[in-house]
JSON list of N, CA, C and O in Angstrom, two decimals:
[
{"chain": "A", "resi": 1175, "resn": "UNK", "atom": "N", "xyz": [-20.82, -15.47, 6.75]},
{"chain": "A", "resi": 1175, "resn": "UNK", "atom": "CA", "xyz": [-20.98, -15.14, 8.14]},
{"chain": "A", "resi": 1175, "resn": "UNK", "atom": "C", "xyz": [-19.62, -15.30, 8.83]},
{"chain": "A", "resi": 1175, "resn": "UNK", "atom": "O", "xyz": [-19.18, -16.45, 8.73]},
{"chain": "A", "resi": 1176, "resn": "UNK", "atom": "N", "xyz": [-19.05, -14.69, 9.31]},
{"chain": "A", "resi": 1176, "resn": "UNK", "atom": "CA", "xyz": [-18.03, -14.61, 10.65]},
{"chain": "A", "resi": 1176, "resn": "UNK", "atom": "C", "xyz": [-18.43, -15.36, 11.70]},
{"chain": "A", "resi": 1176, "resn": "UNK", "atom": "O", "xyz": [-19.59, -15.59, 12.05]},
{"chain": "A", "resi": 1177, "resn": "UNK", "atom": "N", "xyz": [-17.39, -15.73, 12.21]},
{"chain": "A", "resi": 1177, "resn": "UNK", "atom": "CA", "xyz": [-18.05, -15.73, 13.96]},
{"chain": "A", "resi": 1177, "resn": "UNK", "atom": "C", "xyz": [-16.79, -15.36, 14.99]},
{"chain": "A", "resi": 1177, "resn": "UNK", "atom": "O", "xyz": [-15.70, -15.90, 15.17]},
{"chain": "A", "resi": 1178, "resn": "UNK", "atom": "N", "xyz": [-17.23, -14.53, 15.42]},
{"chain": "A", "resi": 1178, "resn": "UNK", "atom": "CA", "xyz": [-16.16, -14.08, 16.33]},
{"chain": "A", "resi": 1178, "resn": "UNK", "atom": "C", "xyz": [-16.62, -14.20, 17.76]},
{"chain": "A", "resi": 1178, "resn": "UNK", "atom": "O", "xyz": [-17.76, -14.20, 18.23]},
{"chain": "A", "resi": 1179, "resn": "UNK", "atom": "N", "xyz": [-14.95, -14.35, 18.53]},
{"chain": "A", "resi": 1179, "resn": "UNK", "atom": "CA", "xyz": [-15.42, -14.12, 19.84]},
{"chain": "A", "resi": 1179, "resn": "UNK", "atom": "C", "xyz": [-14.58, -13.13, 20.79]},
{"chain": "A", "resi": 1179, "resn": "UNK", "atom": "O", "xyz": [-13.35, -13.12, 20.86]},
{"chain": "A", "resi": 1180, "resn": "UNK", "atom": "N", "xyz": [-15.38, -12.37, 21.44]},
{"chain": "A", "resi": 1180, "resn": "UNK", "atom": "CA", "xyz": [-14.37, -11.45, 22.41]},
{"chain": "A", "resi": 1180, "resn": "UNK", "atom": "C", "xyz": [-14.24, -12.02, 23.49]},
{"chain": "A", "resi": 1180, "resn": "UNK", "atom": "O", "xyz": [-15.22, -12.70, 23.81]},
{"chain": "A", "resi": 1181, "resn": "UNK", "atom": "N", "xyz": [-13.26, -12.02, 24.33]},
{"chain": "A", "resi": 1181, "resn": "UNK", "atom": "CA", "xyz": [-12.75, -12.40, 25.52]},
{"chain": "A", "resi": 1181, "resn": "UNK", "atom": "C", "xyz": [-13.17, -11.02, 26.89]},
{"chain": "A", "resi": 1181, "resn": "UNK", "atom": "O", "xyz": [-13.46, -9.97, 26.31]},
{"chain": "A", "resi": 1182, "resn": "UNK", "atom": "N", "xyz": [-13.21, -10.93, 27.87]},
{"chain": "A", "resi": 1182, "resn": "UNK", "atom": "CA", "xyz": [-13.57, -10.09, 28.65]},
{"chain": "A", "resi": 1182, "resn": "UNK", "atom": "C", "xyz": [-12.27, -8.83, 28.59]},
{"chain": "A", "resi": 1182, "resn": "UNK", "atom": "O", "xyz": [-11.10, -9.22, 28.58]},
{"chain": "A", "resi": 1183, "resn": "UNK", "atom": "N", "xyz": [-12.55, -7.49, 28.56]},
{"chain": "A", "resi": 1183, "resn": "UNK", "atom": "CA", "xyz": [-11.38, -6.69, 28.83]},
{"chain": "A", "resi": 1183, "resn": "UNK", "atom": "C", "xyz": [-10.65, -6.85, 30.13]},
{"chain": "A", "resi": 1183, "resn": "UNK", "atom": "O", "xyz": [-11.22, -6.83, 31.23]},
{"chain": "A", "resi": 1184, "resn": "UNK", "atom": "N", "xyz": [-9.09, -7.02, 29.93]},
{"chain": "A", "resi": 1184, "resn": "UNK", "atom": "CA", "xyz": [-8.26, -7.20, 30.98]},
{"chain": "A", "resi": 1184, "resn": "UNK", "atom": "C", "xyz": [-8.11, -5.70, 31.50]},
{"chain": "A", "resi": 1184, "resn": "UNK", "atom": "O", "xyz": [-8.07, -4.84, 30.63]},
{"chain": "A", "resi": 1185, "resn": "UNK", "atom": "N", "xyz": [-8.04, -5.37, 32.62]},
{"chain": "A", "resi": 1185, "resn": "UNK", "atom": "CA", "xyz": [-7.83, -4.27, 32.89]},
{"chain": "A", "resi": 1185, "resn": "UNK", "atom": "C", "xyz": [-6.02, -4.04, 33.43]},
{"chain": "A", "resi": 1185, "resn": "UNK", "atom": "O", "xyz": [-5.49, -4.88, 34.15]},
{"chain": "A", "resi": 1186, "resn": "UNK", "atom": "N", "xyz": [-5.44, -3.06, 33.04]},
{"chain": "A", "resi": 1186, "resn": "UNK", "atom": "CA", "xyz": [-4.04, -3.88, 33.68]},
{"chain": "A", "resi": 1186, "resn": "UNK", "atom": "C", "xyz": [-3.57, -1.86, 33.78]},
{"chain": "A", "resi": 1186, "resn": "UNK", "atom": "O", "xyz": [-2.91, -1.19, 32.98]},
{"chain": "A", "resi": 1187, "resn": "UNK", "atom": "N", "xyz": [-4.18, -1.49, 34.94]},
{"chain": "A", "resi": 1187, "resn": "UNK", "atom": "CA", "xyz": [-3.55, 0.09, 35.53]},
{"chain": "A", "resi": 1187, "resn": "UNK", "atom": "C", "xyz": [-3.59, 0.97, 34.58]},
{"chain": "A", "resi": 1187, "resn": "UNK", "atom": "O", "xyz": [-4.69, 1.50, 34.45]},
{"chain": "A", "resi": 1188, "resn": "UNK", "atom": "N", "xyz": [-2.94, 1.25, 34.00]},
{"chain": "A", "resi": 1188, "resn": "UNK", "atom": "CA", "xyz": [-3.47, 2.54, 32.66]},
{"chain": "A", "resi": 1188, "resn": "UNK", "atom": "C", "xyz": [-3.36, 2.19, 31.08]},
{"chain": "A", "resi": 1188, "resn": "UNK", "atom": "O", "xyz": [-3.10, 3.10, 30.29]},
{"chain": "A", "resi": 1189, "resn": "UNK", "atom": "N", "xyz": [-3.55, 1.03, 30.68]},
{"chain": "A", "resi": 1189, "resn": "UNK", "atom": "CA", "xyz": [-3.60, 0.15, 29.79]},
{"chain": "A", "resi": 1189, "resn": "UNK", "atom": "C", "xyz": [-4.93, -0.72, 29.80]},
{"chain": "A", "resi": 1189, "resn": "UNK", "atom": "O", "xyz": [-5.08, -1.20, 30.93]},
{"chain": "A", "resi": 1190, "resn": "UNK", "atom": "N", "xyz": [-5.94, -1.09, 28.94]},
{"chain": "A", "resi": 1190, "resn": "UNK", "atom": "CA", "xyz": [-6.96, -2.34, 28.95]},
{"chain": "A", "resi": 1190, "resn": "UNK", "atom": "C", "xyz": [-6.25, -3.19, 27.71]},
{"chain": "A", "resi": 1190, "resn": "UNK", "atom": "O", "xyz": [-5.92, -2.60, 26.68]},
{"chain": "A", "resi": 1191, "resn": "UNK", "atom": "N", "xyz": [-6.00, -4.98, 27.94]},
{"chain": "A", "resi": 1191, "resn": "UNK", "atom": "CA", "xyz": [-6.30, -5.64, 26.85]},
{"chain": "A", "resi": 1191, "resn": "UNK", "atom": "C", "xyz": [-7.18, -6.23, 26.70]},
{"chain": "A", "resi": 1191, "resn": "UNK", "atom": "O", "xyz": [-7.92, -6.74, 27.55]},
{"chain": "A", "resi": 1192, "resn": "UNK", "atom": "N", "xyz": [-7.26, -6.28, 25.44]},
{"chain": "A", "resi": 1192, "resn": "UNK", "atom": "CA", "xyz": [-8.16, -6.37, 24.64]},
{"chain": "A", "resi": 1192, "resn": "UNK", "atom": "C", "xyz": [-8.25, -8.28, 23.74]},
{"chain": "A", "resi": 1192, "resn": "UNK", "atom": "O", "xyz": [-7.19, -8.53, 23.17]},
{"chain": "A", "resi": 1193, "resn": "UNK", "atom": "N", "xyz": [-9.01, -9.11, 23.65]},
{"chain": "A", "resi": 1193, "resn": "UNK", "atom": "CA", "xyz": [-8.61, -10.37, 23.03]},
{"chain": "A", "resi": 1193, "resn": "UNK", "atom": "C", "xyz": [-9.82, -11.22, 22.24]},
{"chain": "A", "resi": 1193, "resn": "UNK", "atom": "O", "xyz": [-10.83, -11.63, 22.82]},
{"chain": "A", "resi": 1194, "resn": "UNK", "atom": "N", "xyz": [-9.53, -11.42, 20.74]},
{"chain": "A", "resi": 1194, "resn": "UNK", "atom": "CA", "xyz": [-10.63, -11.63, 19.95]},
{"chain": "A", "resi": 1194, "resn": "UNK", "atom": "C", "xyz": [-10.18, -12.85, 19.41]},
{"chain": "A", "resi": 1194, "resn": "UNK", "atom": "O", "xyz": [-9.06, -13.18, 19.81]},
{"chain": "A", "resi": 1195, "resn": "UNK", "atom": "N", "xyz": [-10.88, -13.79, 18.42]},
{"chain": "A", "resi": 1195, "resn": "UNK", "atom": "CA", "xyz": [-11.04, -14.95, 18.19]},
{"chain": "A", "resi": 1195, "resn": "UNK", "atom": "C", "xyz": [-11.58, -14.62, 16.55]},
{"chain": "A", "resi": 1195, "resn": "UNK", "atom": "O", "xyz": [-12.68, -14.06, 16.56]},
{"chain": "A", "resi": 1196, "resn": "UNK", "atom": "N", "xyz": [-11.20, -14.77, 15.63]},
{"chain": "A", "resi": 1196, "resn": "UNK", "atom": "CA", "xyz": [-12.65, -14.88, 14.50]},
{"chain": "A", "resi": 1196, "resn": "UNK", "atom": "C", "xyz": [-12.01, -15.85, 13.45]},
{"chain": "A", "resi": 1196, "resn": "UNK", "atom": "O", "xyz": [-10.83, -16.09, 13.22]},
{"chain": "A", "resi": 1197, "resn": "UNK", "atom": "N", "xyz": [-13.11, -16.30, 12.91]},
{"chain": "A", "resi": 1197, "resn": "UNK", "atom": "CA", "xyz": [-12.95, -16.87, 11.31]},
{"chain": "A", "resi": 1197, "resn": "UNK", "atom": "C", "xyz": [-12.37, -15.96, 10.16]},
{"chain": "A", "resi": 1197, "resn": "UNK", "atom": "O", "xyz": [-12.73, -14.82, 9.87]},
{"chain": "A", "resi": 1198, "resn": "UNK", "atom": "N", "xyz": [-10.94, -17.07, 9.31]},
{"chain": "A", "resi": 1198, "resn": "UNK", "atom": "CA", "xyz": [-10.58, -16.14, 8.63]},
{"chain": "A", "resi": 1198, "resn": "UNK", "atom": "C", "xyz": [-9.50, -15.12, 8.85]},
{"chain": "A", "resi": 1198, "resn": "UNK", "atom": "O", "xyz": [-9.03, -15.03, 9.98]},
{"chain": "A", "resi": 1199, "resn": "UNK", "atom": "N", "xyz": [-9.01, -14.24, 7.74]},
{"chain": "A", "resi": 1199, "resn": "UNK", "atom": "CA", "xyz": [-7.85, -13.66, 7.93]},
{"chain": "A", "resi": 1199, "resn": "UNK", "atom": "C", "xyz": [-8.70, -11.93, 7.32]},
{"chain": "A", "resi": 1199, "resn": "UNK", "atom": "O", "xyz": [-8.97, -11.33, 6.28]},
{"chain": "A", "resi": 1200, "resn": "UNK", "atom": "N", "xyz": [-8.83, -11.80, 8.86]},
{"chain": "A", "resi": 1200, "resn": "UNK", "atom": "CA", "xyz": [-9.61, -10.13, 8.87]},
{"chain": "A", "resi": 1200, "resn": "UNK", "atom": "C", "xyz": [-8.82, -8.96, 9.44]},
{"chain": "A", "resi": 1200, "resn": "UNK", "atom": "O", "xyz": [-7.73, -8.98, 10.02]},
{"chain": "A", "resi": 1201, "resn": "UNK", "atom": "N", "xyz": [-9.40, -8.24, 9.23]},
{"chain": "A", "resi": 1201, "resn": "UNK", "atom": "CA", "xyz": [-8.25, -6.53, 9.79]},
{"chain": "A", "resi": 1201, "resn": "UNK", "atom": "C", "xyz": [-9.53, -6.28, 10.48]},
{"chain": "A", "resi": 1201, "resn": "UNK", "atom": "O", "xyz": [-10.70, -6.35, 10.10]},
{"chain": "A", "resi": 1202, "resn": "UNK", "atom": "N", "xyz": [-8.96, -5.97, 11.62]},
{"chain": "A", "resi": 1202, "resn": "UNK", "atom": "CA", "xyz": [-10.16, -5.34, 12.39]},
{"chain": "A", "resi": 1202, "resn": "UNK", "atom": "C", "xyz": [-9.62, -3.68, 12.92]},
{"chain": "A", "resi": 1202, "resn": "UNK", "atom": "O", "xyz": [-8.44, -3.38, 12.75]},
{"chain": "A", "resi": 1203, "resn": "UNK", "atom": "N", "xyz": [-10.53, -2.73, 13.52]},
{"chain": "A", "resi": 1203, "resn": "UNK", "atom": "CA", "xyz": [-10.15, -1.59, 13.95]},
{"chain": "A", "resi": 1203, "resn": "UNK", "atom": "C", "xyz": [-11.36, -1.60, 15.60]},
{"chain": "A", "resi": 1203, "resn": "UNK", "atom": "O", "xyz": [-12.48, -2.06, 15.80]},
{"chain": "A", "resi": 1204, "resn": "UNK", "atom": "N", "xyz": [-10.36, -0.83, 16.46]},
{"chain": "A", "resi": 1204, "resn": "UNK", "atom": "CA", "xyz": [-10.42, -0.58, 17.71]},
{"chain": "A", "resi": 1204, "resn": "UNK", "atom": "C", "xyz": [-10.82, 0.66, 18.03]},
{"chain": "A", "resi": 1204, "resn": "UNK", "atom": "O", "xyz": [-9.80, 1.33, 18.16]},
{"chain": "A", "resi": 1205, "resn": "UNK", "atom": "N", "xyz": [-11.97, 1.45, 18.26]},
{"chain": "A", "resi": 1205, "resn": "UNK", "atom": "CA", "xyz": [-12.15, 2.50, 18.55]},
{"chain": "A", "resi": 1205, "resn": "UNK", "atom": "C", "xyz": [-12.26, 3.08, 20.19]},
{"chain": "A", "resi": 1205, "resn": "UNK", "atom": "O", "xyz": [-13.16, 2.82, 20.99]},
{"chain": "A", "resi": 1206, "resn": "UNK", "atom": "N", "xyz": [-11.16, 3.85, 20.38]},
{"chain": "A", "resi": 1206, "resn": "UNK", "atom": "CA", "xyz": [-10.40, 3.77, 21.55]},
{"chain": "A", "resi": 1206, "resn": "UNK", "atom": "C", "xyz": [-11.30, 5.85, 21.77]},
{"chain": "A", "resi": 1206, "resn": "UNK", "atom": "O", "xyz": [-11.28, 6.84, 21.04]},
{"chain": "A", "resi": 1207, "resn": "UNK", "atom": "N", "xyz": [-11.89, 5.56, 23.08]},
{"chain": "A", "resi": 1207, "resn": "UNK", "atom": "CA", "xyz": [-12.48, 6.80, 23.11]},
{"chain": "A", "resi": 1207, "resn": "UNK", "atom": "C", "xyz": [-12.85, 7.04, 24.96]},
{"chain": "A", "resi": 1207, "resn": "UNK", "atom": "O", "xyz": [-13.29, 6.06, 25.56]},
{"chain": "A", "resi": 1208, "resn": "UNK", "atom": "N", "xyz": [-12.64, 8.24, 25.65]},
{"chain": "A", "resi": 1208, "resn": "UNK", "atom": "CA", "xyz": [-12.88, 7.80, 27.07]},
{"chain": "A", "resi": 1208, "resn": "UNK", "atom": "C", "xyz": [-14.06, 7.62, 27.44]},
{"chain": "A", "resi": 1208, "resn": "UNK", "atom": "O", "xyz": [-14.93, 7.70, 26.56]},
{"chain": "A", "resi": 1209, "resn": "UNK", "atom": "N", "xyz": [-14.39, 7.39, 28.56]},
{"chain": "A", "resi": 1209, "resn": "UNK", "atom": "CA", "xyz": [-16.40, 7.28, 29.16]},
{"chain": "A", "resi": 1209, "resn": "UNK", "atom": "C", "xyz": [-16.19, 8.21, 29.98]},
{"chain": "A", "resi": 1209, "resn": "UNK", "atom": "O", "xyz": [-17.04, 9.10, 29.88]},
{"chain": "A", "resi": 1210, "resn": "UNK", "atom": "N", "xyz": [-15.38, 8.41, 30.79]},
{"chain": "A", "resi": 1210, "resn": "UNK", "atom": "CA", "xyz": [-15.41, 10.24, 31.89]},
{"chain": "A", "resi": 1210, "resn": "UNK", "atom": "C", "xyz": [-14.28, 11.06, 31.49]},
{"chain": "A", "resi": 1210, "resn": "UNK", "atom": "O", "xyz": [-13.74, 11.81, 32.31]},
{"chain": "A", "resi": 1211, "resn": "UNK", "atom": "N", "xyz": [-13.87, 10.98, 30.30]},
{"chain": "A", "resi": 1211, "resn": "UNK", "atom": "CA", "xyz": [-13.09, 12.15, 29.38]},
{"chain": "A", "resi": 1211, "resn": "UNK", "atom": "C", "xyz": [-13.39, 12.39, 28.55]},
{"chain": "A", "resi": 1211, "resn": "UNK", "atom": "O", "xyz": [-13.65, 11.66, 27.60]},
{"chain": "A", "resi": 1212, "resn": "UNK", "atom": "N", "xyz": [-13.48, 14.25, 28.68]},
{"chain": "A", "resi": 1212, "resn": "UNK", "atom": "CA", "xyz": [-13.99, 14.80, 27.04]},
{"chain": "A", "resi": 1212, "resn": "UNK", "atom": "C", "xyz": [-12.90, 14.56, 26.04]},
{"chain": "A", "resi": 1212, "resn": "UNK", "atom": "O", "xyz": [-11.73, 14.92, 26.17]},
{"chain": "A", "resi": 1213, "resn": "UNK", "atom": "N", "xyz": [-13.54, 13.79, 24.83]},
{"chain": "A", "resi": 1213, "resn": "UNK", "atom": "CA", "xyz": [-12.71, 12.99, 24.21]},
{"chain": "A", "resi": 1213, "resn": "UNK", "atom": "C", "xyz": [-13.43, 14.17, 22.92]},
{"chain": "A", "resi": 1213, "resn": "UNK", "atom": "O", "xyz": [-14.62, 14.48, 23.00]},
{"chain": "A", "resi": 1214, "resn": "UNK", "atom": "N", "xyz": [-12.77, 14.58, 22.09]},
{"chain": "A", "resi": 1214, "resn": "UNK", "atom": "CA", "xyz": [-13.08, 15.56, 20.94]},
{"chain": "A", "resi": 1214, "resn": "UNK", "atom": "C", "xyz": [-13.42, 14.74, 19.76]},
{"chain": "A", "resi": 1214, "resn": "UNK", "atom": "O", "xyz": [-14.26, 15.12, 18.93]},
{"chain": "A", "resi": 1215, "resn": "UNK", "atom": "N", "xyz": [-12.76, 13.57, 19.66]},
{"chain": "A", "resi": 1215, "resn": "UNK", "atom": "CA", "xyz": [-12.54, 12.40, 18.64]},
{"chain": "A", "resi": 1215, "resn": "UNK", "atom": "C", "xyz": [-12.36, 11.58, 18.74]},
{"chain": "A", "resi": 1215, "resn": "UNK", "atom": "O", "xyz": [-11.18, 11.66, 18.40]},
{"chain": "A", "resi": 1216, "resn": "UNK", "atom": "N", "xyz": [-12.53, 10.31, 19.03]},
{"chain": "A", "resi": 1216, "resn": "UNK", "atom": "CA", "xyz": [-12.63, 9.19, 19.32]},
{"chain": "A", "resi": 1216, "resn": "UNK", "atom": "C", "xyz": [-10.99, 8.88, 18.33]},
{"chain": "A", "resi": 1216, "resn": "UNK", "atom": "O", "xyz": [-10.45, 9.57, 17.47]},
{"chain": "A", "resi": 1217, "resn": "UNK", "atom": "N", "xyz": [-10.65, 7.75, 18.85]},
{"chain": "A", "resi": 1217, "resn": "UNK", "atom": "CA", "xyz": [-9.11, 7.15, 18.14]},
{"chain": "A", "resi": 1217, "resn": "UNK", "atom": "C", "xyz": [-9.88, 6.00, 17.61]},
{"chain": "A", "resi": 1217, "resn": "UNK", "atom": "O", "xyz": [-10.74, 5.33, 18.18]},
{"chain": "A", "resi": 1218, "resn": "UNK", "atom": "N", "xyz": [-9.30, 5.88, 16.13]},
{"chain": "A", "resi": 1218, "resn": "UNK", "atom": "CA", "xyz": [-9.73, 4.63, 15.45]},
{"chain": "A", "resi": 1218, "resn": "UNK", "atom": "C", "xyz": [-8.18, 4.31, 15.27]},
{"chain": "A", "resi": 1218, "resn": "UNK", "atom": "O", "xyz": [-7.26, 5.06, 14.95]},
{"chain": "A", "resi": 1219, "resn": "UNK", "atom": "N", "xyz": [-8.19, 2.67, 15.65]},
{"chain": "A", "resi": 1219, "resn": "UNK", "atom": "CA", "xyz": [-6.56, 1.97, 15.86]},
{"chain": "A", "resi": 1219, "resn": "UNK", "atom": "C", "xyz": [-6.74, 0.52, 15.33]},
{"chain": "A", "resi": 1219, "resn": "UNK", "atom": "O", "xyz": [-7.51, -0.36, 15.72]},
{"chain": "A", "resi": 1220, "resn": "UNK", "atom": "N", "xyz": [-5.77, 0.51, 14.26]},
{"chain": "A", "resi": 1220, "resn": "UNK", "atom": "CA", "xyz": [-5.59, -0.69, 13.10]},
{"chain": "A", "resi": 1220, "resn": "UNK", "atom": "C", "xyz": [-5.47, -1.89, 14.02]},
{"chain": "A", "resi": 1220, "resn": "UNK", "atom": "O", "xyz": [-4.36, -1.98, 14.55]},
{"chain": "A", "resi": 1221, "resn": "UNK", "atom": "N", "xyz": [-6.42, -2.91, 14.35]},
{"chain": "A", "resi": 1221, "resn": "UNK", "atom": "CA", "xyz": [-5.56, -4.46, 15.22]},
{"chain": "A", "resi": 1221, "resn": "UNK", "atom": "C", "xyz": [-5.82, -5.54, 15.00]},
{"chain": "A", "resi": 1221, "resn": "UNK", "atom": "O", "xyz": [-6.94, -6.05, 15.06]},
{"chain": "A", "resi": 1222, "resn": "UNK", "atom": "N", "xyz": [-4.80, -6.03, 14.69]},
{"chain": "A", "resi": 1222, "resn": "UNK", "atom": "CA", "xyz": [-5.06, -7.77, 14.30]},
{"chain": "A", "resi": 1222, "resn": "UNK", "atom": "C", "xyz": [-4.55, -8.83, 15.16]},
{"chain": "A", "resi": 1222, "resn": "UNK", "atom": "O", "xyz": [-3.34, -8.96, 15.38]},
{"chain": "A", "resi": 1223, "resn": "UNK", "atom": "N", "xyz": [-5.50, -9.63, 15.68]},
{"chain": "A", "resi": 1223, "resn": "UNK", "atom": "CA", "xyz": [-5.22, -10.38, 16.56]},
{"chain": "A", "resi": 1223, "resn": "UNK", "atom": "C", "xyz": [-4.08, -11.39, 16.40]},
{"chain": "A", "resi": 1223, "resn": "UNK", "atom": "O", "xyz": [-4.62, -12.28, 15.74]},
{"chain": "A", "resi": 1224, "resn": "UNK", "atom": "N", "xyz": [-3.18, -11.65, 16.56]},
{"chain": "A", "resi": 1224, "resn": "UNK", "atom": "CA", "xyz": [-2.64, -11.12, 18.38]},
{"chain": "A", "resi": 1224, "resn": "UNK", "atom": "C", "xyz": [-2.07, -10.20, 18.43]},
{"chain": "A", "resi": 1224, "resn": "UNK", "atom": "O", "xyz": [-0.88, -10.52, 18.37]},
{"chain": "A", "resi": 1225, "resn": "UNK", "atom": "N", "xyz": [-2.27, -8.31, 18.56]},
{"chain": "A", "resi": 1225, "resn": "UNK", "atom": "CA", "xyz": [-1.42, -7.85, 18.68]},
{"chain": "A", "resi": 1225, "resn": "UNK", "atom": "C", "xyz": [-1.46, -7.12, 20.00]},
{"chain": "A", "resi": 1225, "resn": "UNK", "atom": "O", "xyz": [-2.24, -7.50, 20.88]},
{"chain": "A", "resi": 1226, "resn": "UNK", "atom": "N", "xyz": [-0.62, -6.05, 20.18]},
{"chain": "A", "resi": 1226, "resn": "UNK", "atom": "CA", "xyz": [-0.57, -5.17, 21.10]},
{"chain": "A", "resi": 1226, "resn": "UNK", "atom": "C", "xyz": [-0.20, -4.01, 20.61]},
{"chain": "A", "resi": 1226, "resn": "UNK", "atom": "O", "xyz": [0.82, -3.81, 19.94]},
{"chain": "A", "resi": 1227, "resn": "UNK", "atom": "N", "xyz": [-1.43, -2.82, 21.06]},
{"chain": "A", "resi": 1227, "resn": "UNK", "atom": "CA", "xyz": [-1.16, -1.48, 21.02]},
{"chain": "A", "resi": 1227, "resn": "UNK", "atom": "C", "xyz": [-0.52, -0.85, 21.95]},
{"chain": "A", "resi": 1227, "resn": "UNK", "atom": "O", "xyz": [-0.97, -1.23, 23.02]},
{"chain": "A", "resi": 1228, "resn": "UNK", "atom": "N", "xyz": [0.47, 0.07, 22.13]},
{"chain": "A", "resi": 1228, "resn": "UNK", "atom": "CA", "xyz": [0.83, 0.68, 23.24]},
{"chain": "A", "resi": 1228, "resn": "UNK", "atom": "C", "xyz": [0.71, 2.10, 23.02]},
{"chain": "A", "resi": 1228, "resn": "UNK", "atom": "O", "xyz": [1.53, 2.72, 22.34]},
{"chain": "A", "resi": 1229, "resn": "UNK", "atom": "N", "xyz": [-0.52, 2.74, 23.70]},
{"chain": "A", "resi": 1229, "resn": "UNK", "atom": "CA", "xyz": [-1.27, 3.72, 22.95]},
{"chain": "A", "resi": 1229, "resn": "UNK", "atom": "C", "xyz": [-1.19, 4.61, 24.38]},
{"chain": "A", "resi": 1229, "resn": "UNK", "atom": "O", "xyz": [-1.71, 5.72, 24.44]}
]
């Protein structure tokens, strides 16, 4: 079992971060997709905590 924890999304003007917690040495992926943009494909983005995407 894992246990992870997410932190609330920061919102920061045309950027959100993002901040997770888990057990263990995991690769996680970020699926980055809009809610009021036609998005054709959703972005799947490699992230391991602590990083930063500048997407």
């Amino acid at each position: 079992m894992v246990h992870l924890t997410l932190a609330p999304p920061t919102e920061q003007g045309t950027a959100v971060q993002l901040f997770w917690v888990a057990d263990g040495d995991l690769d996680f992926a970020v699926v980055v997709a809009g809610e009021h943009v036609n998005t054709v494909w959703p972005r799947l983005v490699s992230a391991r905590p602590p990083s930063t995407m500048d997407q």
